[in-house]
Amino acid sequence: MKINDELKKYIEENVFPEYQKNDLGHNIEHIKYVINRSFKFADTVPNINYDIVYAIAAYHDIGHYIDPKKHEILSGEIMYKDDNLKKFFSDKELMIIKEAIEDHRASADHQPRSIYGKIVSTADRNTTVESCLKSTYTYEKKLYPKESDAQLFDRAFNYLNLKFGENGYAKFFFKDEKYEQFLEDIRILLSDKNNYIEIQRKYINKLKECGEI
């Protein structure tokens, strides 16, 4: 695997800092997590372009702070309007990147239009219960800042059930034992709402005490 050094430098210096505007669930640590997982899945695909994979993962949440509910569209537009990328990609490649960013969201009503979209969509899934407890709380807190923690925990429970429950909408296009174990763990937790809320409450309070949120 080899990423164009100039592309990597441009993204690290000009794109990564933009993630300071996002909530904790979609910050630069999340982006690096998705980049690393994207490379893992890309390694299983013949003749893959790692520069394209890198660009998709790097830009996929860049518009989240503007409007979380349509961030995949906004992120694709921001990437596509970045003329600096024309030094690294053809028009056809830029369209592949744009479509993959638009398609990455778990709740999308269609499958990704390319293997690149499937790679980053799969890489974007949480693989630990703790990351879900943290990201759902911070996400709901940003959307509903006046609500109590009890209300936010209730929202988080409903959201996670819709996404990861037995009939959840989260899609996965590559085999990943770590994700499969996570799915089993989160479904066990979600089987008892009261227990779920108590566990999230304790975890969030611990993060507050440590100054992490």
PDB file of C-alpha atoms in Angstrom:
ATOM      1  CA  MET A   1       0.000   0.000   0.000  1.00  0.00           C
ATOM      2  CA  LYS A   2       1.365   3.391  -1.003  1.00  0.00           C
ATOM      3  CA  ILE A   3      -0.411   6.736  -0.648  1.00  0.00           C
ATOM      4  CA  ASN A   4       0.705   9.717  -2.705  1.00  0.00           C
ATOM      5  CA  ASP A   5       2.853  11.742  -0.296  1.00  0.00           C
ATOM      6  CA  GLU A   6       1.622  15.093  -1.608  1.00  0.00           C
ATOM      7  CA  LEU A   7      -2.018  14.025  -1.297  1.00  0.00           C
ATOM      8  CA  LYS A   8      -1.439  12.788   2.240  1.00  0.00           C
ATOM      9  CA  LYS A   9       0.310  16.032   3.203  1.00  0.00           C
ATOM     10  CA  TYR A  10      -2.462  18.178   1.694  1.00  0.00           C
ATOM     11  CA  ILE A  11      -5.214  16.278   3.505  1.00  0.00           C
ATOM     12  CA  GLU A  12      -3.400  16.194   6.838  1.00  0.00           C
ATOM     13  CA  GLU A  13      -2.712  19.943   6.723  1.00  0.00           C
ATOM     14  CA  ASN A  14      -5.951  21.214   5.180  1.00  0.00           C
ATOM     15  CA  VAL A  15      -8.713  18.639   5.690  1.00  0.00           C
ATOM     16  CA  PHE A  16      -8.016  17.074   9.070  1.00  0.00           C
ATOM     17  CA  PRO A  17      -8.153  20.422  10.954  1.00  0.00           C
ATOM     18  CA  GLU A  18     -11.747  20.886   9.737  1.00  0.00           C
ATOM     19  CA  TYR A  19     -12.844  18.030  11.978  1.00  0.00           C
ATOM     20  CA  GLN A  20     -12.391  20.227  15.032  1.00  0.00           C
ATOM     21  CA  LYS A  21     -15.806  21.619  14.095  1.00  0.00           C
ATOM     22  CA  ASN A  22     -17.530  18.231  14.525  1.00  0.00           C
ATOM     23  CA  ASP A  23     -18.855  16.529  17.638  1.00  0.00           C
ATOM     24  CA  LEU A  24     -16.744  13.895  19.404  1.00  0.00           C
ATOM     25  CA  GLY A  25     -18.372  11.042  17.525  1.00  0.00           C
ATOM     26  CA  HIS A  26     -17.258  12.458  14.178  1.00  0.00           C
ATOM     27  CA  ASN A  27     -13.938  14.070  15.051  1.00  0.00           C
ATOM     28  CA  ILE A  28     -10.465  13.439  13.684  1.00  0.00           C
ATOM     29  CA  GLU A  29     -10.000  10.311  15.797  1.00  0.00           C
ATOM     30  CA  HIS A  30     -13.059   8.821  14.133  1.00  0.00           C
ATOM     31  CA  ILE A  31     -11.710   9.757  10.709  1.00  0.00           C
ATOM     32  CA  LYS A  32      -8.372   8.066  11.394  1.00  0.00           C
ATOM     33  CA  TYR A  33     -10.261   4.999  12.633  1.00  0.00           C
ATOM     34  CA  VAL A  34     -12.242   4.854   9.391  1.00  0.00           C
ATOM     35  CA  ILE A  35      -9.105   5.379   7.272  1.00  0.00           C
ATOM     36  CA  ASN A  36      -7.309   2.486   8.971  1.00  0.00           C
ATOM     37  CA  ARG A  37     -10.300   0.156   8.662  1.00  0.00           C
ATOM     38  CA  SER A  38     -10.801   1.198   5.039  1.00  0.00           C
ATOM     39  CA  PHE A  39      -7.252   0.118   4.224  1.00  0.00           C
ATOM     40  CA  LYS A  40      -7.902  -3.205   5.959  1.00  0.00           C
ATOM     41  CA  PHE A  41     -10.855  -3.961   3.683  1.00  0.00           C
ATOM     42  CA  ALA A  42      -9.151  -2.474   0.619  1.00  0.00           C
ATOM     43  CA  ASP A  43      -6.342  -4.995   1.078  1.00  0.00           C
ATOM     44  CA  THR A  44      -8.816  -7.757   0.172  1.00  0.00           C
ATOM     45  CA  VAL A  45      -9.786  -6.148  -3.171  1.00  0.00           C
ATOM     46  CA  PRO A  46      -7.600  -6.652  -6.274  1.00  0.00           C
ATOM     47  CA  ASN A  47      -6.348  -3.581  -8.152  1.00  0.00           C
ATOM     48  CA  ILE A  48      -7.733  -1.096  -5.642  1.00  0.00           C
ATOM     49  CA  ASN A  49      -6.632   2.539  -5.756  1.00  0.00           C
ATOM     50  CA  TYR A  50      -5.538   3.406  -2.215  1.00  0.00           C
ATOM     51  CA  ASP A  51      -5.442   7.146  -2.944  1.00  0.00           C
ATOM     52  CA  ILE A  52      -9.161   7.015  -3.730  1.00  0.00           C
ATOM     53  CA  VAL A  53      -9.866   4.988  -0.582  1.00  0.00           C
ATOM     54  CA  TYR A  54      -7.887   7.480   1.491  1.00  0.00           C
ATOM     55  CA  ALA A  55      -9.664  10.516   0.044  1.00  0.00           C
ATOM     56  CA  ILE A  56     -13.130   9.049   0.605  1.00  0.00           C
ATOM     57  CA  ALA A  57     -12.398   8.169   4.214  1.00  0.00           C
ATOM     58  CA  ALA A  58     -10.716  11.523   4.857  1.00  0.00           C
ATOM     59  CA  TYR A  59     -13.628  13.610   3.572  1.00  0.00           C
ATOM     60  CA  HIS A  60     -16.619  11.419   4.436  1.00  0.00           C
ATOM     61  CA  ASP A  61     -17.791  13.371   7.532  1.00  0.00           C
ATOM     62  CA  ILE A  62     -16.328  16.804   6.800  1.00  0.00           C
ATOM     63  CA  GLY A  63     -19.769  18.420   6.479  1.00  0.00           C
ATOM     64  CA  HIS A  64     -21.245  16.831   9.599  1.00  0.00           C
ATOM     65  CA  TYR A  65     -21.109  20.018  11.686  1.00  0.00           C
ATOM     66  CA  ILE A  66     -23.213  21.861   9.095  1.00  0.00           C
ATOM     67  CA  ASP A  67     -26.157  19.442   9.101  1.00  0.00           C
ATOM     68  CA  PRO A  68     -25.822  15.919  10.545  1.00  0.00           C
ATOM     69  CA  LYS A  69     -29.010  14.753   8.839  1.00  0.00           C
ATOM     70  CA  LYS A  70     -27.653  15.303   5.337  1.00  0.00           C
ATOM     71  CA  HIS A  71     -23.939  15.369   6.083  1.00  0.00           C
ATOM     72  CA  GLU A  72     -23.096  12.733   3.480  1.00  0.00           C
ATOM     73  CA  ILE A  73     -24.408  14.998   0.688  1.00  0.00           C
ATOM     74  CA  LEU A  74     -22.679  18.073   2.098  1.00  0.00           C
ATOM     75  CA  SER A  75     -19.415  16.202   2.595  1.00  0.00           C
ATOM     76  CA  GLY A  76     -19.493  14.995  -0.997  1.00  0.00           C
ATOM     77  CA  GLU A  77     -20.077  18.529  -2.228  1.00  0.00           C
ATOM     78  CA  ILE A  78     -17.230  19.948  -0.127  1.00  0.00           C
ATOM     79  CA  MET A  79     -14.851  17.346  -1.502  1.00  0.00           C
ATOM     80  CA  TYR A  80     -15.988  17.847  -5.105  1.00  0.00           C
ATOM     81  CA  LYS A  81     -15.526  21.621  -4.886  1.00  0.00           C
ATOM     82  CA  ASP A  82     -11.966  21.241  -3.601  1.00  0.00           C
ATOM     83  CA  ASP A  83     -10.021  22.138  -6.746  1.00  0.00           C
ATOM     84  CA  ASN A  84      -6.747  21.063  -5.133  1.00  0.00           C
ATOM     85  CA  LEU A  85      -7.810  17.446  -5.584  1.00  0.00           C
ATOM     86  CA  LYS A  86      -7.687  17.844  -9.360  1.00  0.00           C
ATOM     87  CA  LYS A  87      -3.916  17.542  -9.053  1.00  0.00           C
ATOM     88  CA  PHE A  88      -4.334  13.990  -7.808  1.00  0.00           C
ATOM     89  CA  PHE A  89      -7.488  12.615  -9.437  1.00  0.00           C
ATOM     90  CA  SER A  90      -9.215  12.564 -12.821  1.00  0.00           C
ATOM     91  CA  ASP A  91     -12.799  13.794 -13.218  1.00  0.00           C
ATOM     92  CA  LYS A  92     -13.985  10.183 -13.250  1.00  0.00           C
ATOM     93  CA  GLU A  93     -12.108   9.394 -10.045  1.00  0.00           C
ATOM     94  CA  LEU A  94     -13.478  12.507  -8.325  1.00  0.00           C
ATOM     95  CA  MET A  95     -17.008  11.366  -9.170  1.00  0.00           C
ATOM     96  CA  ILE A  96     -16.276   7.929  -7.697  1.00  0.00           C
ATOM     97  CA  ILE A  97     -15.057   9.634  -4.510  1.00  0.00           C
ATOM     98  CA  LYS A  98     -18.118  11.900  -4.359  1.00  0.00           C
ATOM     99  CA  GLU A  99     -20.568   9.038  -4.848  1.00  0.00           C
ATOM    100  CA  ALA A 100     -18.816   6.883  -2.257  1.00  0.00           C
ATOM    101  CA  ILE A 101     -19.019   9.696   0.308  1.00  0.00           C
ATOM    102  CA  GLU A 102     -22.706  10.166  -0.482  1.00  0.00           C
ATOM    103  CA  ASP A 103     -23.303   6.421  -0.122  1.00  0.00           C
ATOM    104  CA  HIS A 104     -21.437   5.778   3.135  1.00  0.00           C
ATOM    105  CA  ARG A 105     -24.286   6.423   5.543  1.00  0.00           C
ATOM    106  CA  ALA A 106     -25.689   3.309   7.238  1.00  0.00           C
ATOM    107  CA  SER A 107     -29.283   4.520   6.842  1.00  0.00           C
ATOM    108  CA  ALA A 108     -28.968   5.078   3.080  1.00  0.00           C
ATOM    109  CA  ASP A 109     -31.849   3.598   1.095  1.00  0.00           C
ATOM    110  CA  HIS A 110     -29.509   2.107  -1.499  1.00  0.00           C
ATOM    111  CA  GLN A 111     -26.270   0.165  -1.600  1.00  0.00           C
ATOM    112  CA  PRO A 112     -23.032   2.017  -2.408  1.00  0.00           C
ATOM    113  CA  ARG A 113     -22.554   2.432  -6.137  1.00  0.00           C
ATOM    114  CA  SER A 114     -18.959   1.204  -6.166  1.00  0.00           C
ATOM    115  CA  ILE A 115     -16.604  -1.080  -4.280  1.00  0.00           C
ATOM    116  CA  TYR A 116     -15.048   2.080  -2.846  1.00  0.00           C
ATOM    117  CA  GLY A 117     -18.352   3.075  -1.301  1.00  0.00           C
ATOM    118  CA  LYS A 118     -18.745  -0.390   0.189  1.00  0.00           C
ATOM    119  CA  ILE A 119     -15.257  -0.240   1.679  1.00  0.00           C
ATOM    120  CA  VAL A 120     -15.739   3.068   3.490  1.00  0.00           C
ATOM    121  CA  SER A 121     -19.353   2.367   4.455  1.00  0.00           C
ATOM    122  CA  THR A 122     -18.214  -0.842   6.146  1.00  0.00           C
ATOM    123  CA  ALA A 123     -15.221   0.854   7.758  1.00  0.00           C
ATOM    124  CA  ASP A 124     -17.489   3.550   9.212  1.00  0.00           C
ATOM    125  CA  ARG A 125     -19.276   1.141  11.573  1.00  0.00           C
ATOM    126  CA  ASN A 126     -18.533   1.101  15.288  1.00  0.00           C
ATOM    127  CA  THR A 127     -16.868  -2.039  16.616  1.00  0.00           C
ATOM    128  CA  THR A 128     -17.094  -1.469  20.392  1.00  0.00           C
ATOM    129  CA  VAL A 129     -20.044  -0.943  22.688  1.00  0.00           C
ATOM    130  CA  GLU A 130     -18.171   1.846  24.479  1.00  0.00           C
ATOM    131  CA  SER A 131     -17.750   3.855  21.276  1.00  0.00           C
ATOM    132  CA  CYS A 132     -21.502   3.588  20.687  1.00  0.00           C
ATOM    133  CA  LEU A 133     -22.342   4.736  24.204  1.00  0.00           C
ATOM    134  CA  LYS A 134     -20.100   7.763  23.805  1.00  0.00           C
ATOM    135  CA  SER A 135     -20.932   8.734  20.227  1.00  0.00           C
ATOM    136  CA  THR A 136     -24.705   8.427  20.596  1.00  0.00           C
ATOM    137  CA  TYR A 137     -24.684  10.575  23.719  1.00  0.00           C
ATOM    138  CA  THR A 138     -22.504  13.336  22.239  1.00  0.00           C
ATOM    139  CA  TYR A 139     -24.473  13.266  18.983  1.00  0.00           C
ATOM    140  CA  GLU A 140     -27.864  13.541  20.705  1.00  0.00           C
ATOM    141  CA  LYS A 141     -26.476  16.184  23.069  1.00  0.00           C
ATOM    142  CA  LYS A 142     -25.483  18.332  20.099  1.00  0.00           C
ATOM    143  CA  LEU A 143     -28.916  17.977  18.489  1.00  0.00           C
ATOM    144  CA  TYR A 144     -30.914  18.411  21.710  1.00  0.00           C
ATOM    145  CA  PRO A 145     -28.746  20.453  24.113  1.00  0.00           C
ATOM    146  CA  LYS A 146     -31.631  21.352  26.438  1.00  0.00           C
ATOM    147  CA  GLU A 147     -32.737  17.787  27.109  1.00  0.00           C
ATOM    148  CA  SER A 148     -31.780  15.916  30.272  1.00  0.00           C
ATOM    149  CA  ASP A 149     -29.351  13.008  30.225  1.00  0.00           C
ATOM    150  CA  ALA A 150     -32.275  10.652  30.873  1.00  0.00           C
ATOM    151  CA  GLN A 151     -33.964  11.900  27.705  1.00  0.00           C
ATOM    152  CA  LEU A 152     -30.736  11.611  25.735  1.00  0.00           C
ATOM    153  CA  PHE A 153     -30.162   8.038  26.922  1.00  0.00           C
ATOM    154  CA  ASP A 154     -33.681   7.164  25.821  1.00  0.00           C
ATOM    155  CA  ARG A 155     -33.023   8.661  22.385  1.00  0.00           C
ATOM    156  CA  ALA A 156     -29.727   6.801  22.146  1.00  0.00           C
ATOM    157  CA  PHE A 157     -31.387   3.498  22.999  1.00  0.00           C
ATOM    158  CA  ASN A 158     -34.011   3.964  20.292  1.00  0.00           C
ATOM    159  CA  TYR A 159     -31.392   5.023  17.734  1.00  0.00           C
ATOM    160  CA  LEU A 160     -29.118   2.045  18.424  1.00  0.00           C
ATOM    161  CA  ASN A 161     -32.045  -0.362  18.183  1.00  0.00           C
ATOM    162  CA  LEU A 162     -32.953   0.999  14.789  1.00  0.00           C
ATOM    163  CA  LYS A 163     -29.358   0.780  13.618  1.00  0.00           C
ATOM    164  CA  PHE A 164     -28.020  -2.413  15.230  1.00  0.00           C
ATOM    165  CA  GLY A 165     -31.106  -4.305  16.418  1.00  0.00           C
ATOM    166  CA  GLU A 166     -32.130  -7.654  14.939  1.00  0.00           C
ATOM    167  CA  ASN A 167     -33.674  -5.884  11.951  1.00  0.00           C
ATOM    168  CA  GLY A 168     -31.353  -2.883  12.057  1.00  0.00           C
ATOM    169  CA  TYR A 169     -30.522  -0.858   8.975  1.00  0.00           C
ATOM    170  CA  ALA A 170     -26.711  -0.880   9.393  1.00  0.00           C
ATOM    171  CA  LYS A 171     -25.198  -2.490   6.316  1.00  0.00           C
ATOM    172  CA  PHE A 172     -21.916  -4.398   6.137  1.00  0.00           C
ATOM    173  CA  PHE A 173     -20.206  -5.510   2.958  1.00  0.00           C
ATOM    174  CA  PHE A 174     -17.037  -7.240   4.197  1.00  0.00           C
ATOM    175  CA  LYS A 175     -16.585 -10.000   6.729  1.00  0.00           C
ATOM    176  CA  ASP A 176     -15.161  -8.721   9.995  1.00  0.00           C
ATOM    177  CA  GLU A 177     -15.095 -10.907  13.098  1.00  0.00           C
ATOM    178  CA  LYS A 178     -14.583  -7.886  15.342  1.00  0.00           C
ATOM    179  CA  TYR A 179     -17.772  -6.269  14.027  1.00  0.00           C
ATOM    180  CA  GLU A 180     -19.718  -9.525  14.332  1.00  0.00           C
ATOM    181  CA  GLN A 181     -18.712  -9.785  17.995  1.00  0.00           C
ATOM    182  CA  PHE A 182     -19.698  -6.154  18.549  1.00  0.00           C
ATOM    183  CA  LEU A 183     -23.084  -6.786  16.959  1.00  0.00           C
ATOM    184  CA  GLU A 184     -23.680  -9.701  19.308  1.00  0.00           C
ATOM    185  CA  ASP A 185     -22.628  -7.621  22.335  1.00  0.00           C
ATOM    186  CA  ILE A 186     -24.715  -4.555  21.478  1.00  0.00           C
ATOM    187  CA  ARG A 187     -27.811  -6.656  20.809  1.00  0.00           C
ATOM    188  CA  ILE A 188     -27.496  -8.329  24.200  1.00  0.00           C
ATOM    189  CA  LEU A 189     -27.231  -4.902  25.825  1.00  0.00           C
ATOM    190  CA  LEU A 190     -30.203  -3.552  23.872  1.00  0.00           C
ATOM    191  CA  SER A 191     -32.393  -6.483  24.943  1.00  0.00           C
ATOM    192  CA  ASP A 192     -32.956  -4.797  28.320  1.00  0.00           C
ATOM    193  CA  LYS A 193     -33.681  -1.079  28.105  1.00  0.00           C
ATOM    194  CA  ASN A 194     -33.331  -0.344  31.810  1.00  0.00           C
ATOM    195  CA  ASN A 195     -29.988  -2.127  31.950  1.00  0.00           C
ATOM    196  CA  TYR A 196     -28.821  -0.308  28.826  1.00  0.00           C
ATOM    197  CA  ILE A 197     -29.686   3.112  30.253  1.00  0.00           C
ATOM    198  CA  GLU A 198     -27.971   2.336  33.563  1.00  0.00           C
ATOM    199  CA  ILE A 199     -24.785   1.200  31.801  1.00  0.00           C
ATOM    200  CA  GLN A 200     -24.727   4.246  29.537  1.00  0.00           C
ATOM    201  CA  ARG A 201     -25.383   6.549  32.492  1.00  0.00           C
ATOM    202  CA  LYS A 202     -22.428   5.120  34.440  1.00  0.00           C
ATOM    203  CA  TYR A 203     -20.145   5.249  31.422  1.00  0.00           C
ATOM    204  CA  ILE A 204     -21.044   8.828  30.485  1.00  0.00           C
ATOM    205  CA  ASN A 205     -20.637   9.994  34.087  1.00  0.00           C
ATOM    206  CA  LYS A 206     -17.188   8.391  34.122  1.00  0.00           C
ATOM    207  CA  LEU A 207     -16.231  10.229  30.922  1.00  0.00           C
ATOM    208  CA  LYS A 208     -17.479  13.498  32.415  1.00  0.00           C
ATOM    209  CA  GLU A 209     -15.404  12.964  35.547  1.00  0.00           C
ATOM    210  CA  CYS A 210     -12.318  12.354  33.388  1.00  0.00           C
ATOM    211  CA  GLY A 211     -13.038  15.446  31.310  1.00  0.00           C
ATOM    212  CA  GLU A 212     -13.409  13.453  28.079  1.00  0.00           C
ATOM    213  CA  ILE A 213     -16.826  14.942  27.330  1.00  0.00           C
TER     214      ILE A 213
END
